[in-house]
PDB file of C-alpha atoms in Angstrom:
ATOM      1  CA  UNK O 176     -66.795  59.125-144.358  1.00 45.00           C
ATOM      2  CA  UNK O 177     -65.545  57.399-140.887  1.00 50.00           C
ATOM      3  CA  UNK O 178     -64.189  60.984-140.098  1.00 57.00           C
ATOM      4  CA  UNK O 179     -67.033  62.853-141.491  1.00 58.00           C
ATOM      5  CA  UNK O 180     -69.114  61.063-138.711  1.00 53.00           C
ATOM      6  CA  UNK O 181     -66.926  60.842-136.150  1.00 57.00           C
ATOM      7  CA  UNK O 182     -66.754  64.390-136.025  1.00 65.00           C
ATOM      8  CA  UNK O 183     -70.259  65.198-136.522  1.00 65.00           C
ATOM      9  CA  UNK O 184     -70.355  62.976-133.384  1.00 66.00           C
ATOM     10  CA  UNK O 185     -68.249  64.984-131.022  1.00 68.00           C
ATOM     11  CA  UNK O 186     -69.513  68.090-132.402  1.00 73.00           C
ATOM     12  CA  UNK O 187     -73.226  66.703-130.923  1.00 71.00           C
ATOM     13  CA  UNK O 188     -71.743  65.133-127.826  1.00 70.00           C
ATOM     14  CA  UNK O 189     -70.613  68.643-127.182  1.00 73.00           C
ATOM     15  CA  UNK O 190     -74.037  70.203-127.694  1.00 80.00           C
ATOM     16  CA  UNK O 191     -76.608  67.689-125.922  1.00 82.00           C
ATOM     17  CA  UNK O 192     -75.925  66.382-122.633  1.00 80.00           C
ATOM     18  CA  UNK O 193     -74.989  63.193-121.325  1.00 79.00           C
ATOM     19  CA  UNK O 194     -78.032  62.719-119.666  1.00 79.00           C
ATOM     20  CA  UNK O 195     -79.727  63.063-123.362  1.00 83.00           C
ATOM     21  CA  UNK O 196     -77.498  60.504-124.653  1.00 82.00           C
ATOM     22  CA  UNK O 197     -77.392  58.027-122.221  1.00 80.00           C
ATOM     23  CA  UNK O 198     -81.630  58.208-122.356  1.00 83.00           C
ATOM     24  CA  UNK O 199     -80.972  58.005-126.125  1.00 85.00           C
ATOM     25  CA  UNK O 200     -78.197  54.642-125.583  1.00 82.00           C
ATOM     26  CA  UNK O 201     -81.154  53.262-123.283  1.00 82.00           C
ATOM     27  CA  UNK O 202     -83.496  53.608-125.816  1.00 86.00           C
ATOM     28  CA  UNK O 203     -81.661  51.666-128.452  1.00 86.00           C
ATOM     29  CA  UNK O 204     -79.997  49.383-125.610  1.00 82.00           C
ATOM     30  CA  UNK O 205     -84.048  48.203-124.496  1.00 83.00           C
ATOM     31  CA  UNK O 206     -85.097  48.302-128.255  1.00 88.00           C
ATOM     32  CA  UNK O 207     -82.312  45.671-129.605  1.00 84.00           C
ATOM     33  CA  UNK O 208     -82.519  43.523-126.524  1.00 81.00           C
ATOM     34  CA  UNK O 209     -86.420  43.420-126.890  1.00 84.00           C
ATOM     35  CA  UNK O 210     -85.875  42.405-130.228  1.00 85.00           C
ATOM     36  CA  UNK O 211     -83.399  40.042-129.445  1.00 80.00           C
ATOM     37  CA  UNK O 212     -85.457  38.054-127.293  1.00 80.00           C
ATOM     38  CA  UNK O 213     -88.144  38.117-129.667  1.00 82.00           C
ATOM     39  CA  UNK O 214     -86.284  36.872-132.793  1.00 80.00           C
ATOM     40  CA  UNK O 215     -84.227  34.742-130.500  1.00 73.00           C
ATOM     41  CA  UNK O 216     -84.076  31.306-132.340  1.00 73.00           C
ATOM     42  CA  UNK O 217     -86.132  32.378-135.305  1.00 79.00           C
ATOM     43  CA  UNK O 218     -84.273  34.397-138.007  1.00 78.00           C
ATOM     44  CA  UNK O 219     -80.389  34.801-138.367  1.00 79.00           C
ATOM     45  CA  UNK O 220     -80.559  38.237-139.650  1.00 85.00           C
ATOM     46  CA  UNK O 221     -83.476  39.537-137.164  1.00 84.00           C
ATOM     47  CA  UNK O 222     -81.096  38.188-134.210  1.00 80.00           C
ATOM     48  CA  UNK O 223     -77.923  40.201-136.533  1.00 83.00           C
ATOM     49  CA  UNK O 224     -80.222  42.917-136.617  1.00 87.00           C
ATOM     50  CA  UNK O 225     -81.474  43.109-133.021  1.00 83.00           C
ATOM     51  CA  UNK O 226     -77.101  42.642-131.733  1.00 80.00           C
ATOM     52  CA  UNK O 227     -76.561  45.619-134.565  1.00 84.00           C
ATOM     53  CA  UNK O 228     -79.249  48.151-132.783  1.00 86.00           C
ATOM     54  CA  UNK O 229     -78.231  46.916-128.979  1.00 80.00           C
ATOM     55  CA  UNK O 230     -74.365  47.492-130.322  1.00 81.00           C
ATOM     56  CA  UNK O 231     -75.590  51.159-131.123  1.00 82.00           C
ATOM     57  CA  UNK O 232     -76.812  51.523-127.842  1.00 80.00           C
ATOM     58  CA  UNK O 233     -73.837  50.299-126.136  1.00 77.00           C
ATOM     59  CA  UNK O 234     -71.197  52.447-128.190  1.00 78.00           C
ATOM     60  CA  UNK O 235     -71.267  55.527-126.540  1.00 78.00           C
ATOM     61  CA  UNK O 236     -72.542  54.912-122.841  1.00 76.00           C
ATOM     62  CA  UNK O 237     -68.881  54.987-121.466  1.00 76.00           C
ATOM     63  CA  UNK O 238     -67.700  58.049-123.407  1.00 78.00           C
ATOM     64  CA  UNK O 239     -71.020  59.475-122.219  1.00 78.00           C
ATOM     65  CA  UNK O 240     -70.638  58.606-118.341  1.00 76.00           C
ATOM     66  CA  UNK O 241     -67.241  59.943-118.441  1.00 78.00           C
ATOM     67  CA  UNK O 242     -68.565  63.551-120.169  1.00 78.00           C
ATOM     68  CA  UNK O 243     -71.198  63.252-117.108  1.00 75.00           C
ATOM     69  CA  UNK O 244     -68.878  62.414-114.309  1.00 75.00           C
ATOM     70  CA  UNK O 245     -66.219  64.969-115.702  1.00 77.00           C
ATOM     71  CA  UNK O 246     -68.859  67.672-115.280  1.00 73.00           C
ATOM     72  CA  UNK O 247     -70.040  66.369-111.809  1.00 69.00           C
ATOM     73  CA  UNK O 248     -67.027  64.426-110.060  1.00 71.00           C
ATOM     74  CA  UNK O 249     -63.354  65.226-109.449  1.00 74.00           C
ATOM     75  CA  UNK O 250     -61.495  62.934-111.752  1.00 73.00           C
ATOM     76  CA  UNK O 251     -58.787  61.633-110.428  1.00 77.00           C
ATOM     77  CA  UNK O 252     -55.882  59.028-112.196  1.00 81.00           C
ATOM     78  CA  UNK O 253     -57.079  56.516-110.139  1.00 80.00           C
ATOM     79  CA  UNK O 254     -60.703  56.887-110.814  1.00 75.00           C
ATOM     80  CA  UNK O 255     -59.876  57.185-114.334  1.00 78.00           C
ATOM     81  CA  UNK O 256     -58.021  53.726-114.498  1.00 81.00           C
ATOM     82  CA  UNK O 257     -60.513  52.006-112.149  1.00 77.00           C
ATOM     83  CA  UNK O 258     -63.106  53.166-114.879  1.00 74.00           C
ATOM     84  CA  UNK O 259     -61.066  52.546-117.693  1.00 78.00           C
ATOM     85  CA  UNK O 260     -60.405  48.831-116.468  1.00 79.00           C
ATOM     86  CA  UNK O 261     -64.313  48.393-115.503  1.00 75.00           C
ATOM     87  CA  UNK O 262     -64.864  49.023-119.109  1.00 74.00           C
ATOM     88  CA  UNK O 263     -61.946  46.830-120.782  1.00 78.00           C
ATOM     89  CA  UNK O 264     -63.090  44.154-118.563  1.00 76.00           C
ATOM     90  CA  UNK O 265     -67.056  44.183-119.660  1.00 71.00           C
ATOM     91  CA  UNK O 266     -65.108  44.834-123.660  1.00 71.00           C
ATOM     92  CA  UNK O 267     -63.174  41.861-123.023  1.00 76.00           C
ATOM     93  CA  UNK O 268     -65.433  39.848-121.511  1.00 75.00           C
ATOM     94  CA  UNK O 269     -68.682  40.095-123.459  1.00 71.00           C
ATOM     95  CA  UNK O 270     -67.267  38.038-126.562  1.00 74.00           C
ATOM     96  CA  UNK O 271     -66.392  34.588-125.035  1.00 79.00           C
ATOM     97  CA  UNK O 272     -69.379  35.088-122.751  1.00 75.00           C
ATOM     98  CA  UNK O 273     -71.444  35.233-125.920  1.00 73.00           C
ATOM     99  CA  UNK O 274     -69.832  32.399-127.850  1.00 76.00           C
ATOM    100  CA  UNK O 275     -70.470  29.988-124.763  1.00 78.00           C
ATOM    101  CA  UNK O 276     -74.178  31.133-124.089  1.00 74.00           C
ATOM    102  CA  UNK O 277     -75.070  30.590-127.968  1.00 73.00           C
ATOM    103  CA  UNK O 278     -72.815  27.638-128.050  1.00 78.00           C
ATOM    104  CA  UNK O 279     -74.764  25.546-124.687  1.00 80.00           C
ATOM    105  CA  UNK O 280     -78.050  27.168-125.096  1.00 75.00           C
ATOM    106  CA  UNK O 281     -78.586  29.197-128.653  1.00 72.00           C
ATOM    107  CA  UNK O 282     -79.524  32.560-128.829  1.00 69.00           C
ATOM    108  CA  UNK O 283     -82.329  32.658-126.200  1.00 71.00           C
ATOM    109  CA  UNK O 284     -79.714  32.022-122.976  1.00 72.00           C
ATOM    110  CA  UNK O 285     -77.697  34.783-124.940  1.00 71.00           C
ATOM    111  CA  UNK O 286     -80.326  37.038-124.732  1.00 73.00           C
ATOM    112  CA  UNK O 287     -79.555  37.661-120.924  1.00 75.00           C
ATOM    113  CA  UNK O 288     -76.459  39.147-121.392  1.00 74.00           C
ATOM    114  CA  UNK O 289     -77.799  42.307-123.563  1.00 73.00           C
ATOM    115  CA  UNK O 290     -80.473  42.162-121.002  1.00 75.00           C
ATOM    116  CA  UNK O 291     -78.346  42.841-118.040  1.00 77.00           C
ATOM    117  CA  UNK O 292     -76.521  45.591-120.049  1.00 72.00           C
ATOM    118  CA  UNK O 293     -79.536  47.402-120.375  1.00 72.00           C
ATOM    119  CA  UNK O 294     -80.667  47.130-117.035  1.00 78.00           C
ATOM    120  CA  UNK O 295     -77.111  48.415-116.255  1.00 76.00           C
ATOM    121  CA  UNK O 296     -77.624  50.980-118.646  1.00 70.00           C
ATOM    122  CA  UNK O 297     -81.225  51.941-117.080  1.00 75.00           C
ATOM    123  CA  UNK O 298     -79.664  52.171-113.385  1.00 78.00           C
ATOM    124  CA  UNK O 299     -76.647  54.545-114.657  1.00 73.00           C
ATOM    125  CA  UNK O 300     -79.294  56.527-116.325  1.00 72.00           C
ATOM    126  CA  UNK O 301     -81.367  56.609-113.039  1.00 78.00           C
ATOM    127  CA  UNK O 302     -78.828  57.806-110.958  1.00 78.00           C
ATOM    128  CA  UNK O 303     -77.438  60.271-113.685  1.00 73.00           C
ATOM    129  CA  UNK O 304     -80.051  61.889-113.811  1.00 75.00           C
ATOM    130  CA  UNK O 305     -80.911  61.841-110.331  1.00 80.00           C
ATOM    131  CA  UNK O 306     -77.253  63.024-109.595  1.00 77.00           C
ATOM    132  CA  UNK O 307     -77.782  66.255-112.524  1.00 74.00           C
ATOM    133  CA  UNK O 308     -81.204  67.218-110.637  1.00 79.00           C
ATOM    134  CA  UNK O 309     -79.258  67.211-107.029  1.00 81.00           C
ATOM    135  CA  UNK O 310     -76.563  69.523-108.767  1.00 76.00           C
ATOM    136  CA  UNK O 311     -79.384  71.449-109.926  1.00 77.00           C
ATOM    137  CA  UNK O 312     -80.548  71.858-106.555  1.00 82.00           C
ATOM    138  CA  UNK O 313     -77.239  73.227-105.123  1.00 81.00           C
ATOM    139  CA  UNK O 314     -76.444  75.646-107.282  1.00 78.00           C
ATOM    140  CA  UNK O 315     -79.237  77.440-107.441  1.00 80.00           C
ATOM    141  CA  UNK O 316     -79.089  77.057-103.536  1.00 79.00           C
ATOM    142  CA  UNK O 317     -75.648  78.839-103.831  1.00 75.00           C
ATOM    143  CA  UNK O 318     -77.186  81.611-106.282  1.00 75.00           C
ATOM    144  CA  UNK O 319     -79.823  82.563-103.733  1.00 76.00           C
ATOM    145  CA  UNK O 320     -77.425  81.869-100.990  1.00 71.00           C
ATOM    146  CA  UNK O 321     -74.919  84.581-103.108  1.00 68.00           C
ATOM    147  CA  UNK O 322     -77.790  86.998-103.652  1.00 68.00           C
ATOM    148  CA  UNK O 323     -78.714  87.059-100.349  1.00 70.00           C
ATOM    149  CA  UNK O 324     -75.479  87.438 -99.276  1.00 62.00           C
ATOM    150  CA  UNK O 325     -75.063  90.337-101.896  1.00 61.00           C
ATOM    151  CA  UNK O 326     -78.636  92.194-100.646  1.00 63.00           C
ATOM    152  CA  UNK O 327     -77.261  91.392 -97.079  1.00 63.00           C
ATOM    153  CA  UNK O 328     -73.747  93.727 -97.569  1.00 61.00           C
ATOM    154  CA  UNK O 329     -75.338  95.953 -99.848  1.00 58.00           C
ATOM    155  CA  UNK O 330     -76.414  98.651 -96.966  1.00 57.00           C
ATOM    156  CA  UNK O 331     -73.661  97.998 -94.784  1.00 52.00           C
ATOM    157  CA  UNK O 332     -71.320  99.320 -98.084  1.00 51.00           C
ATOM    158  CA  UNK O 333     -73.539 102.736 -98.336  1.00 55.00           C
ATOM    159  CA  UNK O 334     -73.614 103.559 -94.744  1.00 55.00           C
ATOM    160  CA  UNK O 335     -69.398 102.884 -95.376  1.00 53.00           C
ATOM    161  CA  UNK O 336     -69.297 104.967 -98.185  1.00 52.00           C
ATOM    162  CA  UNK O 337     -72.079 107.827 -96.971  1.00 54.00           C
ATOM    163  CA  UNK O 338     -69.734 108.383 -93.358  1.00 55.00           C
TER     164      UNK O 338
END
């Protein structure tokens, strides 16, 4: 079934864009950490539950960025591996982070980490989209740009062709 899903996952992620899907990860990213910090220190499995739906959130807001960046950036190697380590760092890091938050504090100083994600998550979805209306922008610049161009050589080629 893990390969059922995973590729009725790809074959969406090829279909909606990564603008979609990071406004989707948002969505579940603000909807667990509300939770969270309303269950925080009252109920094991609400808190289990809230971590569950902000983990959702979180899963595919890296594979997403990448799909938007590939369409809108050069990738290079070395943006790749700064990327690549950026992400393995927040992986690596959010664990023991976690453990000593609950440990000091309980659940509620926990809370701030998933909060900062999805503010994170928020700003990358901000400027996404911001970034996919600016490409907008240019290329249908460039198409009337082109067409004008086009209507521009248009009677120069029939007075070329009529001589």
């Amino acid at each position: 079934t893990k390969v059922g899903a995973g590729v009725v996952f790809v074959w969406l992620s090829a279909r909606i864009s990564p603008v979609v899907i990071l406004s989707i990860d948002t969505a579940l990213l603000s909807l667990g950490t509300l939770l969270l910090v309303l269950t925080a220190n009252t109920s094991n499995v609400l808190v289990w539950f809230s971590l569950c739906i902000t983990a959702i959130g979180l899963a595919s807001v890296y594979a997403s960025l990448m799909s938007f960046m590939q369409r809108s950036v050069t990738m290079t190697g070395k943006l790749v591996s700064l990327l690549s380590f950026a992400y393995a760092g927040g992986v690596a890091a959010f664990p023991p982070l976690g453990g000593l938050l609950i440990e000091t504090g309980g659940v509620r100083p926990f809370t701030l980490v998933p909060l900062a994600c999805s503010a994170l998550c928020t700003g990358l979805l901000v400027i996404a989209v911001l970034l996919q209306k600016r490409m907008e922008r240019k290329e249908k610049l460039d198409k009337s740009e082109a067409i004008t161009v086009a209507e521009e050589t248009t009677p120069l080629l029939t007075q070329s062709n009529s001589e």
